[in-house]
Short mmCIF file of C-alpha atoms in Angstrom, two decimals:
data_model
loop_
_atom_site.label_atom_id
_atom_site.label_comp_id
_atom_site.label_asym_id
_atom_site.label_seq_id
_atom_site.Cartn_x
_atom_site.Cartn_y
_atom_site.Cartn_z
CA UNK A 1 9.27 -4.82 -12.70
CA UNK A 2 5.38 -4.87 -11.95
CA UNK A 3 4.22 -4.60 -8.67
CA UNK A 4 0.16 -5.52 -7.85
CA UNK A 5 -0.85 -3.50 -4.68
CA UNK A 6 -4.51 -2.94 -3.04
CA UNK A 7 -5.55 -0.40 -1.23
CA UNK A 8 -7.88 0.02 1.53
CA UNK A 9 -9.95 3.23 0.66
CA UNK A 10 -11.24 3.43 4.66
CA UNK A 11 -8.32 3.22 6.55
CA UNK A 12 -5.75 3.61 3.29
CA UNK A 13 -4.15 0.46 4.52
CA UNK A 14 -1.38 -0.78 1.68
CA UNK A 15 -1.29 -4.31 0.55
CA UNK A 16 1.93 -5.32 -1.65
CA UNK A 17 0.50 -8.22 -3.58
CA UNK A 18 3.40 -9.10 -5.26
CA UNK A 19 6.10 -8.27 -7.79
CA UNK A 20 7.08 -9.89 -10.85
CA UNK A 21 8.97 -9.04 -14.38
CA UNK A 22 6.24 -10.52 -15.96
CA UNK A 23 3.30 -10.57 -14.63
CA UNK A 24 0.60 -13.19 -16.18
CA UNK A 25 -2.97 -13.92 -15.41
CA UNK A 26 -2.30 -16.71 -13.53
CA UNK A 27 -0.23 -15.06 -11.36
CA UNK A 28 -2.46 -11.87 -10.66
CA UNK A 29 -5.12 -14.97 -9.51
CA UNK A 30 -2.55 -16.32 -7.15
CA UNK A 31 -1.79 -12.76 -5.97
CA UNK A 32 -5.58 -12.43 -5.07
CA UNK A 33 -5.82 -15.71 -2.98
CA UNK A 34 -2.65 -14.54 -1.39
CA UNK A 35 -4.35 -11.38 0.03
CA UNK A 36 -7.38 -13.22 0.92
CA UNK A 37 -5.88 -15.75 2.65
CA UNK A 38 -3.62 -12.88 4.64
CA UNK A 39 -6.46 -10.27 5.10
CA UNK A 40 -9.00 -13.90 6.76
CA UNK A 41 -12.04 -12.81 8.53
CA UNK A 42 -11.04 -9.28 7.77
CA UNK A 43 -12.02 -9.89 4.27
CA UNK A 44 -15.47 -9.61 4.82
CA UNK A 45 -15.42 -6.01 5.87
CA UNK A 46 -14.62 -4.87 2.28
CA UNK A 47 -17.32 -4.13 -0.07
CA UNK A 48 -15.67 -3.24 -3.30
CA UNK A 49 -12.37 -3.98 -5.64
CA UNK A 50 -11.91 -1.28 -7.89
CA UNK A 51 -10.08 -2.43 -10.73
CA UNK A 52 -9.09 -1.46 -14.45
CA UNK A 53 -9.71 -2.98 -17.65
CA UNK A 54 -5.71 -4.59 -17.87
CA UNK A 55 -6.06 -8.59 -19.45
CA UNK A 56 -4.27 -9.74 -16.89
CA UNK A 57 -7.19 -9.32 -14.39
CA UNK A 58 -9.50 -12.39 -15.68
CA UNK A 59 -12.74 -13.94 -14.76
CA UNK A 60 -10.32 -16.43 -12.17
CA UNK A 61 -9.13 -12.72 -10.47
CA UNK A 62 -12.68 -11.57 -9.62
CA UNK A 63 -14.06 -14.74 -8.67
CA UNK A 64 -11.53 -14.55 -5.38
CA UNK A 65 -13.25 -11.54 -4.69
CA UNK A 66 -16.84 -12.53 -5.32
CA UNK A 67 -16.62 -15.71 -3.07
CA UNK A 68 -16.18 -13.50 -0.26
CA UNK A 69 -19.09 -11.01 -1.31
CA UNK A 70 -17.20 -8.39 -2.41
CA UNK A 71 -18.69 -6.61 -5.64
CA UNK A 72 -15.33 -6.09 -8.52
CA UNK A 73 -16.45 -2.85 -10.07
CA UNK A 74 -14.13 -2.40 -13.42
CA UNK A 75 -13.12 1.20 -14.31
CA UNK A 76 -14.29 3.13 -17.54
CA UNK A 77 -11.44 2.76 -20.66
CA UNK A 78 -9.05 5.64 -20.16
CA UNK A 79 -10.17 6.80 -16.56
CA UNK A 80 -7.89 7.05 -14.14
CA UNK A 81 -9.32 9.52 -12.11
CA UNK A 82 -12.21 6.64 -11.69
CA UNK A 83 -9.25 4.81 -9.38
CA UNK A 84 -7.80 7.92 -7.49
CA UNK A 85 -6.59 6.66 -4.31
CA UNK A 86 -4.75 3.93 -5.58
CA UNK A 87 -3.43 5.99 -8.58
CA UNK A 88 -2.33 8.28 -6.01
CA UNK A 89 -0.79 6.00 -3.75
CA UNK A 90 1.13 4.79 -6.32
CA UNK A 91 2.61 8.24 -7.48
CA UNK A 92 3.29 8.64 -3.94
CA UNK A 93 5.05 5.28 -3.76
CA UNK A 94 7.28 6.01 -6.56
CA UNK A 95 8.12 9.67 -5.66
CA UNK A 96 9.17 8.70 -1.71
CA UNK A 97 10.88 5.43 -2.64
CA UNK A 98 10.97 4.24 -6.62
CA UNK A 99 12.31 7.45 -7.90
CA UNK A 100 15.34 7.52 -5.25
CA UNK A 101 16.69 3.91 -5.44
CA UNK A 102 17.95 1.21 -8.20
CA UNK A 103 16.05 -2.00 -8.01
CA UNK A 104 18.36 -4.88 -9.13
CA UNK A 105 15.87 -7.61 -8.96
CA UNK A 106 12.51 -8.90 -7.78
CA UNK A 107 13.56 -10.12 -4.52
CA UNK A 108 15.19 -6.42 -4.36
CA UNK A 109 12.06 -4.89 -5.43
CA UNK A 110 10.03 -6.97 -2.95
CA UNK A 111 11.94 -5.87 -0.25
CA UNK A 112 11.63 -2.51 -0.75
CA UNK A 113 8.14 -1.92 -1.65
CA UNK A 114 7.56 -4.12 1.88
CA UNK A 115 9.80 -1.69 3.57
CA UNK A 116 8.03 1.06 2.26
CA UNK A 117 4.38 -0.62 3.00
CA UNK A 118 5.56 -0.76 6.66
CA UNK A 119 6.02 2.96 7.18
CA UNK A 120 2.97 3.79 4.74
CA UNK A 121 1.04 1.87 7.22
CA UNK A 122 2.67 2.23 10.78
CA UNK A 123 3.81 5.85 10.33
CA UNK A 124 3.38 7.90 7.20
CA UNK A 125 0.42 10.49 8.12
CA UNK A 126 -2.27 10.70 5.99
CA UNK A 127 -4.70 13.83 5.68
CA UNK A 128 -7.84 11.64 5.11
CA UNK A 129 -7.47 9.89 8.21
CA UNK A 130 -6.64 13.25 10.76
CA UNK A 131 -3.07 12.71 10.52
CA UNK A 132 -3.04 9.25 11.47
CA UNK A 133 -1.35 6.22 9.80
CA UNK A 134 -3.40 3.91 8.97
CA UNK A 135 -2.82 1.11 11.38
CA UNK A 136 -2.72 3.79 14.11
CA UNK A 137 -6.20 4.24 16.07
CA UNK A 138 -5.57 7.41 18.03
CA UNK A 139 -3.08 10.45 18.26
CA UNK A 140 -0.37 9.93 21.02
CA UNK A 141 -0.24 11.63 23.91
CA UNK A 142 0.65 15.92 23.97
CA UNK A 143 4.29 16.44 25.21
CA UNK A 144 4.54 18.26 28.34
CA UNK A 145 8.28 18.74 28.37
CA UNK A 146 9.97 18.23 24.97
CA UNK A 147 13.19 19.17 26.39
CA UNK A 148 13.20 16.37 28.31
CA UNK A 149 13.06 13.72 26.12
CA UNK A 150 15.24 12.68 23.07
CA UNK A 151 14.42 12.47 19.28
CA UNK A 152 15.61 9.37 17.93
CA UNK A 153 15.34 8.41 14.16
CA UNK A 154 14.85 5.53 11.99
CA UNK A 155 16.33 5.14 8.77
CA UNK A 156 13.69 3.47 6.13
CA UNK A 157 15.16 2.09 2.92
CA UNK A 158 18.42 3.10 3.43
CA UNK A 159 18.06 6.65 4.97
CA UNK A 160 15.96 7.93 1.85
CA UNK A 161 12.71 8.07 4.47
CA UNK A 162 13.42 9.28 7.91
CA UNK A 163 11.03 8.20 10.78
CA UNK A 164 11.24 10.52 14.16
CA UNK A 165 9.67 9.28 17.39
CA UNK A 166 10.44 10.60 20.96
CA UNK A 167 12.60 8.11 23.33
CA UNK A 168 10.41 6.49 26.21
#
């Protein structure tokens, strides 16, 4: 399976794009359109697409971008490190999630790497951002009496990620 999935380098916001056992041009075009159309007026806040040098990512595939002003910027042959937030966001995709599970199908892959852009997004910490998801804006509130309230968890893909929040 091959998974196309963005991310955005200011607030390290994850986009699944889509999955697919074989994955064409055509459909990495109709993958881009897809995120346009879902990210709207948002688009035009993004400045870049960092990309590599794969076939699959035609003229077609940067045009999507360019209409909406934002500059593709291809990566040097054989340099990963030029992409190192998304390369890195993968490998962390793959060792929290991939690594523990067996995917039996697209529609099973789908719903997993959805599952896991949820909690990447709505509560997976991330260093860059002071500890803060990424669709989180601000830190919540300092306990005054933990031993008051109760810890109540969520099971994410099965139990193999564990969310913890206190109980209002």
């Amino acid at each position: 399976m091959y998974a196309l999935v963005f991310l955005e380098h200011g607030t390290r916001r994850l986009h699944v794009a889509g999955v697919t056992a074989h994955p064409t041009a055509s459909w990495t075009v109709q993958q881009a359109r897809n995120l346009a159309a879902e990210l709207g007026v948002r688009v035009t806040s993004l400045r870049f697409l960092i990309r590599d040098r794969d076939a699959k990512y035609t003229k077609p595939f940067d045009t999507v971008f360019t209409a909406d002003g934002i500059e593709v910027v291809r990566t040097a042959p054989r340099a990963p490190r030029m992409n190192v937030h998304c390369e890195r966001v993968i490998g962390t995709l793959r060792r929290e999630a991939l690594d523990h599970l067996l995917i039996w199908n697209e529609t099973h892959a789908r719903h997993i790497l959805d599952a896991y852009a949820r909690h990447y997004n709505r509560h997976r910490p991330h260093q860059a951002r002071r500890q803060l998801p990424p669709l989180t804006q601000e830190h919540p509130a300092p306990m005054t009496d933990p031993t008051a309230q109760r810890l109540l968890r969520t099971r994410v893909l099965g139990g193999v990620i564990n969310e913890y929040r206190y109980a209002a």
